[in-house]
Amino acid sequence: MNTSVSPKPATKPRQNREARQQHILDATARCVRQSGFHGASMSSIAQEAGMSVGVIYRYFANKEAIIEAIVANDLAEMGEKFAEFDDIPDENLIDHLVDIIPIAIEHKYNCGKSALALEVLAEAARNPNVAAILKKSEAKEREMITPLLRRIYGHDIDISTLLARNEVIGMIFDGMLVRSVCAPDVDRDQMIKWLRKVVRYAFEMKDD
Amino acid sequence: MNTSVSPKPATKPRQNREARQQHILDATARCVRQSGFHGASMSSIAQEAGMSVGVIYRYFANKEAIIEAIVANDLAEMGEKFAEFDDIPDENLIDHLVDIIPIAIEHKYNCGKSALALEVLAEAARNPNVAAILKKSEAKEREMITPLLRRIYGHDIDISTLLARNEVIGMIFDGMLVRSVCAPDVDRDQMIKWLRKVVRYAFEMKDD
Amino acid sequence: MNTSVSPKPATKPRQNREARQQHILDATARCVRQSGFHGASMSSIAQEAGMSVGVIYRYFANKEAIIEAIVANDLAEMGEKFAEFDDIPDENLIDHLVDIIPIAIEHKYNCGKSALALEVLAEAARNPNVAAILKKSEAKEREMITPLLRRIYGHDIDISTLLARNEVIGMIFDGMLVRSVCAPDVDRDQMIKWLRKVVRYAFEMKDD
Amino acid sequence: MNTSVSPKPATKPRQNREARQQHILDATARCVRQSGFHGASMSSIAQEAGMSVGVIYRYFANKEAIIEAIVANDLAEMGEKFAEFDDIPDENLIDHLVDIIPIAIEHKYNCGKSALALEVLAEAARNPNVAAILKKSEAKEREMITPLLRRIYGHDIDISTLLARNEVIGMIFDGMLVRSVCAPDVDRDQMIKWLRKVVRYAFEMKDD
DNA sequence: AATGAATGAGACTTCATTCAT
DNA sequence: CATGAATGAAGTCTCATTCAT
C-alpha cells in the first residue's frame, strides 16, 4: 500500500468552478422539472444541491442567470448530435435521420426532459432574455443543419424552401414534446413505425 | 309597488355569475399570456377585469381554481371544431382536414395563443390537478376524433393503430406551438405548401 | 350620553393617505435616529409604526422612497421659519435673527434631531438621490433668504458677497449640529451669550 | 548561532502588525468615504487593501472594531496640529489661528474628508462605542486647546467661559463640514475673507 | 499564517388571501 | 355584496464571520 495518497481528503475534493456550476445547474434542473421556474426557490435548489443558499451566488449572479444557463445548456446538447452525420455517405443520410426517431422518442417521452423544455419554451414566450437565448440557439442549429440539408436536396434548392421544409420536419420532432405531456402512454412502437414513414416522406417529397 | 324585494329577477344572478366568471377567466388569460401563471398576480387580474380583488374570491376559491378553469376553458375551445366535419362527405374529408392547416398556422403563430398553451402544458407537466384536466380533455378529444378517423380508415383498422397514426398527426399540429415560439418569422406560405403534402401523406399512407 | 356618535369606531379611524404616510415617516425617523438609515430595517419600522411590513409598501414604493421623504420632510420644516420675518421692521431684523439663537440651540441640542440631520448629511455625501434633494432644498432656502438679506444689506451688495456672508452665518448654525453630538453637555447659557455677539457681528460687519 | 529561529527579527512582526493595521484602516477609510460604513463590505475592504478577508480578522476582531479604529484614527490626526502653535509668540497667536482658515476650508471642502467625518458623527450619534471614542477625543482636544486659549485670554478667565467661547469657534469650523456637503460650490475666496473677520472677532470679543 | 469558499441570519420586497367597512 | 387595506409567509439576495485547506 502507498501511504502518500492524495493530500486532499476524499470528503471534499476541491471541485473546479465548472463542476460546481454544473452541479448547481443539475440540481436546479431537477427542481424546475418538479416545480417550474418560479416554483423552484433558491432554497429548494440549495437543498437539492446540498449547499447553502449563499454559495450558489458565488457561481451565478442571480436566479435568472441560472435559468439562462440551464436553457443554454439544454440547447447546447442538441448541437452535439449533428457531428455524427459527417461520416454518413449522402445516400444513407435520410436512412440515418429516420433511424434516430426511436432515440428521439425515448428522449422526449422521458417526462422530466420535456417538462423542462416546455418550461423553457413558456418562459421564452414572455421573458425576452430567455427568448434571445432560444433565438441564438435556433440560429446555430440552422447553421448546422443547412449543410446537412444541402447534402439531401443539393445546392439548387433555394434557402427559403430549405428552411420551410426544415420547419415541417421540426414540427414533427418538436411536437413530440407536446404529445409526451398530453399522451404519455401511447404505444410507442406503433407510433415509431408510422413516424418513420412520415419523416421519410417529409425528407423525400418533391415539389409537386 | 313592492319596495322591499330585490328588483332583479332570480335568473339574472345566475346568468351574472357565469358571465362574471368568464369575464374573470378572460382577464386572467390576458394576464397569463403576458406574464405567465406566476407573473399574473391577483391584483393585476382584478385590474384587468375592472373589479376589486375581493370579488374574484366570490367566483373562484383561489388562484389555483382560476388557473384550472383557464386550462379547462382553453382545452374546451378545441372541441367545437369537430362539429363542422359532420357535413363533409367521406371522400372529401382528408381534403378538408388538409385545408384547415392555414387556419391552424394562423391560429398558433399569433404568439399570444401559443404562450398560453405552452404555459398550460408546462403547468400540466408538474401540477397533477392541471395534468388531470389535460388528460380528461385529451380523452374527450379522442372520443370525438375516433369516429372521424373511422370514416377515413374504415372499421377494420384496430384502435391502437388508429391512435398511433393520430398521434403522428397530432405531433405535426402540436409542433406548431413550439415552432411558433422558436421560429416565429418563418415564411408561412412556403411552410403551408409543404405541410399540406406531409399531412395528406400522414392521412393516406398505407401499412408498408 | 349620545348614542349617535361617529359611525366609525375610535379604534381604527379611517385615516387618510397623507396621515398614514406621515405616521410611517415619523416611525421611520424614530428608527433612523436610533439605528441610522441602514440599521432601520423595514420590520423595525413596521413594528415602530404598529403596522405589518406589507402595508408600508402601499404608501411608499420602497425604503429609499421613505428615506427621501424623510429628508424632504426634514428640510421642508425649515422653510416655515422664514415667514415670520415678513412682519419685522428692517431696523429690528438683525435683533430678531439674533434672538432665534436660543431656539436654534434648543432645537439642535435635542440629540434626536441632530442625529437624523447628520444621518441625512452623511447619506447625501454619497447617495446622489439624497444629495439632489438636499441641493434642491438648499436652493429653495437661498431663494427665501436672499430677500431677507437684501433688507439688511440693501440692493447694492452683489449676490456673490451676499451668498458668501450667508455661508459664514450658515456655518455657525450648522456647526451646532456637529457640536451637539461632540459636546452635548456644554453650558448653553454661556454659549448663547457669546453666540449672540458673534452672529450679530457676522450680520453687521462691513467690508474692511 | 541559532539556526532554527525565525529568520526575521522579532521587531519586524510587531512593526508589520501595526503597519498592516494601518494599511487596513486606510483601505477601509477609502471604502467608507465612497459607500458609508454600512456600504463598505468586508470583501470590498479586503480587495481595496489587497488582502484576503480572512487576514483582516487577524488584525481586527470584527468590522465594528475597524470602524472604531477609523474613528479614533480620524480624530487623532487633529491632535498634531496643535504642536505648531508652541513656537508662535502670544501676540501673533490669533493671527496664526485666523491664518489657518484657508487650510481648514481646503481640507473640509475636499469632499471625501467630510463624508467620512459626517459618517463618524452620524455613527457617534447612535453607537455608544463610537460616541465614547468621540467623547474621549473631544476631552483630549480640550486638554490641548485650553493652554492655547489661556495664552489668548489670560488666566483670569474662568474655565466655563473659556469652553463656551471655544464652542462658538468650534461651531464655525465644524460648520464647514456641513456646508461642504450642502453648498460645495460656494465662492471660497469670498467666504474666506468674511470668515477671517468673524473668527478674529470671535477670538477678540470682550465681555459686553 | 493566509486564503477564500461556505455558511446562514437577516434585509428588502411581493402577493395570495382575508375581513372590517 | 363589494371594496381594497391589511396581513405575513415566503422569495431573492447580501454579507459578516468562520474554518478547512
mmCIF file of C-alpha atoms in Angstrom, chain B:
data_model
loop_
_atom_site.group_PDB
_atom_site.id
_atom_site.type_symbol
_atom_site.label_atom_id
_atom_site.label_comp_id
_atom_site.label_asym_id
_atom_site.label_seq_id
_atom_site.Cartn_x
_atom_site.Cartn_y
_atom_site.Cartn_z
ATOM 1 C CA MET B 1 -95.497 48.692 -5.919
ATOM 2 C CA ASN B 2 -93.329 46.448 -3.899
ATOM 3 C CA THR B 3 -90.448 48.306 -2.434
ATOM 4 C CA SER B 4 -88.880 45.564 -0.417
ATOM 5 C CA VAL B 5 -87.944 42.744 -2.803
ATOM 6 C CA SER B 6 -84.902 42.536 -4.917
ATOM 7 C CA PRO B 7 -85.575 44.491 -8.089
ATOM 8 C CA LYS B 8 -83.732 41.945 -10.221
ATOM 9 C CA PRO B 9 -85.263 38.626 -11.358
ATOM 10 C CA ALA B 10 -83.811 35.485 -9.901
ATOM 11 C CA THR B 11 -82.378 34.344 -13.226
ATOM 12 C CA LYS B 12 -80.087 37.315 -13.502
ATOM 13 C CA PRO B 13 -77.724 36.491 -10.655
ATOM 14 C CA ARG B 14 -77.063 33.073 -12.104
ATOM 15 C CA GLN B 15 -76.503 34.458 -15.561
ATOM 16 C CA ASN B 16 -74.394 37.080 -13.979
ATOM 17 C CA ARG B 17 -72.403 34.527 -12.085
ATOM 18 C CA GLU B 18 -71.290 32.648 -15.173
ATOM 19 C CA ALA B 19 -70.744 35.802 -17.152
ATOM 20 C CA ARG B 20 -68.635 37.217 -14.358
ATOM 21 C CA GLN B 21 -66.651 34.002 -14.107
ATOM 22 C CA GLN B 22 -65.972 34.075 -17.822
ATOM 23 C CA HIS B 23 -65.077 37.736 -17.568
ATOM 24 C CA ILE B 24 -62.524 36.893 -14.896
ATOM 25 C CA LEU B 25 -61.173 33.999 -16.924
ATOM 26 C CA ASP B 26 -60.712 36.236 -19.935
ATOM 27 C CA ALA B 27 -58.917 38.834 -17.902
ATOM 28 C CA THR B 28 -56.730 36.159 -16.372
ATOM 29 C CA ALA B 29 -55.923 34.675 -19.766
ATOM 30 C CA ARG B 30 -54.732 38.085 -20.940
ATOM 31 C CA CYS B 31 -52.560 38.450 -17.875
ATOM 32 C CA VAL B 32 -51.172 34.933 -18.144
ATOM 33 C CA ARG B 33 -50.263 35.403 -21.775
ATOM 34 C CA GLN B 34 -48.281 38.457 -20.814
ATOM 35 C CA SER B 35 -46.644 37.277 -17.632
ATOM 36 C CA GLY B 36 -47.204 33.576 -17.166
ATOM 37 C CA PHE B 37 -49.196 31.878 -14.460
ATOM 38 C CA HIS B 38 -46.921 33.008 -11.712
ATOM 39 C CA GLY B 39 -46.464 36.510 -13.028
ATOM 40 C CA ALA B 40 -50.192 37.108 -13.219
ATOM 41 C CA SER B 41 -50.929 38.479 -9.778
ATOM 42 C CA MET B 42 -54.429 38.563 -8.371
ATOM 43 C CA SER B 43 -54.331 42.322 -8.300
ATOM 44 C CA SER B 44 -53.271 42.543 -11.935
ATOM 45 C CA ILE B 45 -56.094 40.187 -12.826
ATOM 46 C CA ALA B 46 -58.515 42.290 -10.806
ATOM 47 C CA GLN B 47 -57.338 45.419 -12.552
ATOM 48 C CA GLU B 48 -57.559 43.803 -15.969
ATOM 49 C CA ALA B 49 -61.089 42.635 -15.126
ATOM 50 C CA GLY B 50 -62.049 46.001 -13.707
ATOM 51 C CA MET B 51 -63.013 44.502 -10.374
ATOM 52 C CA SER B 52 -61.700 44.503 -6.879
ATOM 53 C CA VAL B 53 -59.588 41.622 -5.694
ATOM 54 C CA GLY B 54 -62.153 40.582 -3.166
ATOM 55 C CA VAL B 55 -64.910 39.985 -5.650
ATOM 56 C CA ILE B 56 -62.827 37.486 -7.570
ATOM 57 C CA TYR B 57 -62.823 35.313 -4.494
ATOM 58 C CA ARG B 58 -66.594 35.197 -4.654
ATOM 59 C CA TYR B 59 -66.354 33.470 -8.023
ATOM 60 C CA PHE B 60 -63.263 31.319 -7.553
ATOM 61 C CA ALA B 61 -61.972 29.673 -4.411
ATOM 62 C CA ASN B 62 -58.398 30.723 -5.098
ATOM 63 C CA LYS B 63 -55.892 31.431 -7.808
ATOM 64 C CA GLU B 64 -55.334 27.746 -8.458
ATOM 65 C CA ALA B 65 -59.012 27.362 -9.263
ATOM 66 C CA ILE B 66 -58.829 30.171 -11.801
ATOM 67 C CA ILE B 67 -55.871 28.565 -13.464
ATOM 68 C CA GLU B 68 -57.611 25.234 -13.628
ATOM 69 C CA ALA B 69 -60.654 26.874 -15.118
ATOM 70 C CA ILE B 70 -58.493 28.602 -17.687
ATOM 71 C CA VAL B 71 -56.906 25.341 -18.669
ATOM 72 C CA ALA B 72 -60.261 23.628 -18.955
ATOM 73 C CA ASN B 73 -61.576 26.580 -20.899
ATOM 74 C CA ASP B 74 -58.651 26.633 -23.259
ATOM 75 C CA LEU B 75 -58.933 22.937 -23.958
ATOM 76 C CA ALA B 76 -62.696 23.055 -24.361
ATOM 77 C CA GLU B 77 -62.481 25.518 -27.240
ATOM 78 C CA MET B 78 -60.918 22.872 -29.360
ATOM 79 C CA GLY B 79 -63.946 20.572 -29.094
ATOM 80 C CA GLU B 80 -66.094 22.863 -31.166
ATOM 81 C CA LYS B 81 -64.033 22.404 -34.275
ATOM 82 C CA PHE B 82 -65.083 18.831 -34.807
ATOM 83 C CA ALA B 83 -68.736 19.606 -35.338
ATOM 84 C CA GLU B 84 -68.200 21.058 -38.800
ATOM 85 C CA PHE B 85 -66.853 17.804 -40.204
ATOM 86 C CA ASP B 86 -70.173 16.059 -39.803
ATOM 87 C CA ASP B 87 -71.460 17.505 -43.059
ATOM 88 C CA ILE B 88 -68.422 16.696 -45.154
ATOM 89 C CA PRO B 89 -68.741 13.627 -47.384
ATOM 90 C CA ASP B 90 -66.194 10.919 -46.622
ATOM 91 C CA GLU B 91 -64.310 11.266 -49.877
ATOM 92 C CA ASN B 92 -63.609 14.948 -49.187
ATOM 93 C CA LEU B 93 -62.698 14.518 -45.554
ATOM 94 C CA ILE B 94 -58.931 14.461 -45.949
ATOM 95 C CA ASP B 95 -59.117 17.445 -48.262
ATOM 96 C CA HIS B 96 -60.925 19.347 -45.591
ATOM 97 C CA LEU B 97 -58.545 18.256 -42.877
ATOM 98 C CA VAL B 98 -55.664 19.424 -45.015
ATOM 99 C CA ASP B 99 -57.441 22.664 -45.742
ATOM 100 C CA ILE B 100 -57.553 23.674 -42.112
ATOM 101 C CA ILE B 101 -53.763 23.869 -41.997
ATOM 102 C CA PRO B 102 -53.555 27.564 -42.915
ATOM 103 C CA ILE B 103 -56.130 28.346 -40.248
ATOM 104 C CA ALA B 104 -54.231 26.300 -37.689
ATOM 105 C CA ILE B 105 -50.987 28.027 -38.630
ATOM 106 C CA GLU B 106 -52.539 31.444 -38.314
ATOM 107 C CA HIS B 107 -54.040 30.459 -35.001
ATOM 108 C CA LYS B 108 -50.872 29.105 -33.455
ATOM 109 C CA TYR B 109 -48.424 31.658 -34.798
ATOM 110 C CA ASN B 110 -50.341 34.506 -33.239
ATOM 111 C CA CYS B 111 -47.990 34.458 -30.351
ATOM 112 C CA GLY B 112 -50.388 35.144 -27.515
ATOM 113 C CA LYS B 113 -52.302 31.940 -28.089
ATOM 114 C CA SER B 114 -49.253 29.727 -28.045
ATOM 115 C CA ALA B 115 -47.821 31.374 -24.982
ATOM 116 C CA LEU B 116 -50.894 30.418 -23.040
ATOM 117 C CA ALA B 117 -50.938 26.898 -24.422
ATOM 118 C CA LEU B 118 -47.293 26.351 -23.537
ATOM 119 C CA GLU B 119 -47.937 27.737 -20.098
ATOM 120 C CA VAL B 120 -50.714 25.227 -19.705
ATOM 121 C CA LEU B 121 -48.542 22.374 -20.918
ATOM 122 C CA ALA B 122 -45.644 23.308 -18.687
ATOM 123 C CA GLU B 123 -48.003 23.563 -15.771
ATOM 124 C CA ALA B 124 -49.552 20.223 -16.674
ATOM 125 C CA ALA B 125 -46.113 18.635 -16.709
ATOM 126 C CA ARG B 126 -45.883 19.158 -12.981
ATOM 127 C CA ASN B 127 -49.223 20.179 -11.464
ATOM 128 C CA PRO B 128 -51.254 16.989 -11.082
ATOM 129 C CA ASN B 129 -54.547 18.890 -10.993
ATOM 130 C CA VAL B 130 -53.785 20.551 -14.274
ATOM 131 C CA ALA B 131 -52.467 17.296 -15.694
ATOM 132 C CA ALA B 132 -55.748 15.622 -14.793
ATOM 133 C CA ILE B 133 -57.704 18.288 -16.594
ATOM 134 C CA LEU B 134 -55.495 17.883 -19.616
ATOM 135 C CA LYS B 135 -55.894 14.118 -19.561
ATOM 136 C CA LYS B 136 -59.649 14.440 -19.383
ATOM 137 C CA SER B 137 -59.611 16.870 -22.248
ATOM 138 C CA GLU B 138 -57.429 14.542 -24.292
ATOM 139 C CA ALA B 139 -59.787 11.661 -23.621
ATOM 140 C CA LYS B 140 -62.699 13.729 -24.784
ATOM 141 C CA GLU B 141 -60.823 14.713 -27.904
ATOM 142 C CA ARG B 142 -60.028 11.091 -28.647
ATOM 143 C CA GLU B 143 -63.681 10.254 -28.298
ATOM 144 C CA MET B 144 -64.579 12.918 -30.791
ATOM 145 C CA ILE B 145 -61.870 12.227 -33.284
ATOM 146 C CA THR B 146 -62.201 8.438 -33.375
ATOM 147 C CA PRO B 147 -65.423 8.407 -35.451
ATOM 148 C CA LEU B 148 -63.798 10.889 -37.799
ATOM 149 C CA LEU B 149 -60.798 8.617 -38.255
ATOM 150 C CA ARG B 150 -63.084 5.648 -38.752
ATOM 151 C CA ARG B 151 -64.601 7.459 -41.680
ATOM 152 C CA ILE B 152 -61.136 7.683 -43.194
ATOM 153 C CA TYR B 153 -59.632 4.354 -42.312
ATOM 154 C CA GLY B 154 -62.753 2.217 -42.061
ATOM 155 C CA HIS B 155 -63.734 -0.043 -39.213
ATOM 156 C CA ASP B 156 -61.262 -2.802 -39.837
ATOM 157 C CA ILE B 157 -58.306 -0.834 -38.531
ATOM 158 C CA ASP B 158 -57.552 -1.674 -34.929
ATOM 159 C CA ILE B 159 -57.830 1.024 -32.345
ATOM 160 C CA SER B 160 -54.159 1.057 -31.379
ATOM 161 C CA THR B 161 -53.123 1.690 -34.971
ATOM 162 C CA LEU B 162 -55.700 4.406 -35.183
ATOM 163 C CA LEU B 163 -54.365 6.135 -32.128
ATOM 164 C CA ALA B 164 -50.759 5.788 -33.189
ATOM 165 C CA ARG B 165 -51.475 7.423 -36.553
ATOM 166 C CA ASN B 166 -53.447 10.072 -34.784
ATOM 167 C CA GLU B 167 -50.508 10.802 -32.551
ATOM 168 C CA VAL B 168 -48.280 11.332 -35.560
ATOM 169 C CA ILE B 169 -50.707 13.848 -36.996
ATOM 170 C CA GLY B 170 -51.101 15.394 -33.566
ATOM 171 C CA MET B 171 -47.362 15.900 -33.420
ATOM 172 C CA ILE B 172 -47.388 17.909 -36.588
ATOM 173 C CA PHE B 173 -50.114 20.201 -35.357
ATOM 174 C CA ASP B 174 -48.862 20.489 -31.796
ATOM 175 C CA GLY B 175 -45.371 21.044 -33.098
ATOM 176 C CA MET B 176 -46.636 24.326 -34.500
ATOM 177 C CA LEU B 177 -46.943 25.565 -30.949
ATOM 178 C CA VAL B 178 -43.280 25.026 -30.333
ATOM 179 C CA ARG B 179 -42.102 26.273 -33.690
ATOM 180 C CA SER B 180 -44.207 29.406 -33.326
ATOM 181 C CA VAL B 181 -42.081 30.326 -30.346
ATOM 182 C CA CYS B 182 -38.736 29.142 -31.736
ATOM 183 C CA ALA B 183 -39.084 30.469 -35.269
ATOM 184 C CA PRO B 184 -41.969 32.912 -35.440
ATOM 185 C CA ASP B 185 -40.699 34.617 -38.582
ATOM 186 C CA VAL B 186 -40.674 31.664 -40.933
ATOM 187 C CA ASP B 187 -42.165 32.010 -44.434
ATOM 188 C CA ARG B 188 -45.662 30.773 -43.731
ATOM 189 C CA ASP B 189 -46.823 30.291 -47.290
ATOM 190 C CA GLN B 190 -43.949 28.020 -48.148
ATOM 191 C CA MET B 191 -44.373 26.150 -44.923
ATOM 192 C CA ILE B 192 -48.072 25.661 -45.564
ATOM 193 C CA LYS B 193 -47.348 24.268 -49.002
ATOM 194 C CA TRP B 194 -45.096 21.537 -47.661
ATOM 195 C CA LEU B 195 -47.221 20.924 -44.636
ATOM 196 C CA ARG B 196 -50.209 20.141 -46.805
ATOM 197 C CA LYS B 197 -48.239 17.460 -48.569
ATOM 198 C CA VAL B 198 -46.959 15.891 -45.391
ATOM 199 C CA VAL B 199 -50.286 15.975 -43.589
ATOM 200 C CA ARG B 200 -52.036 14.483 -46.601
ATOM 201 C CA TYR B 201 -49.435 11.781 -46.710
ATOM 202 C CA ALA B 202 -49.854 11.144 -42.997
ATOM 203 C CA PHE B 203 -53.533 10.568 -43.530
ATOM 204 C CA GLU B 204 -53.225 8.476 -46.663
ATOM 205 C CA MET B 205 -50.182 6.323 -46.018
ATOM 206 C CA LYS B 206 -50.760 2.603 -46.070
ATOM 207 C CA ASP B 207 -49.270 -0.106 -43.939
ATOM 208 C CA ASP B 208 -45.920 -0.864 -45.667
#
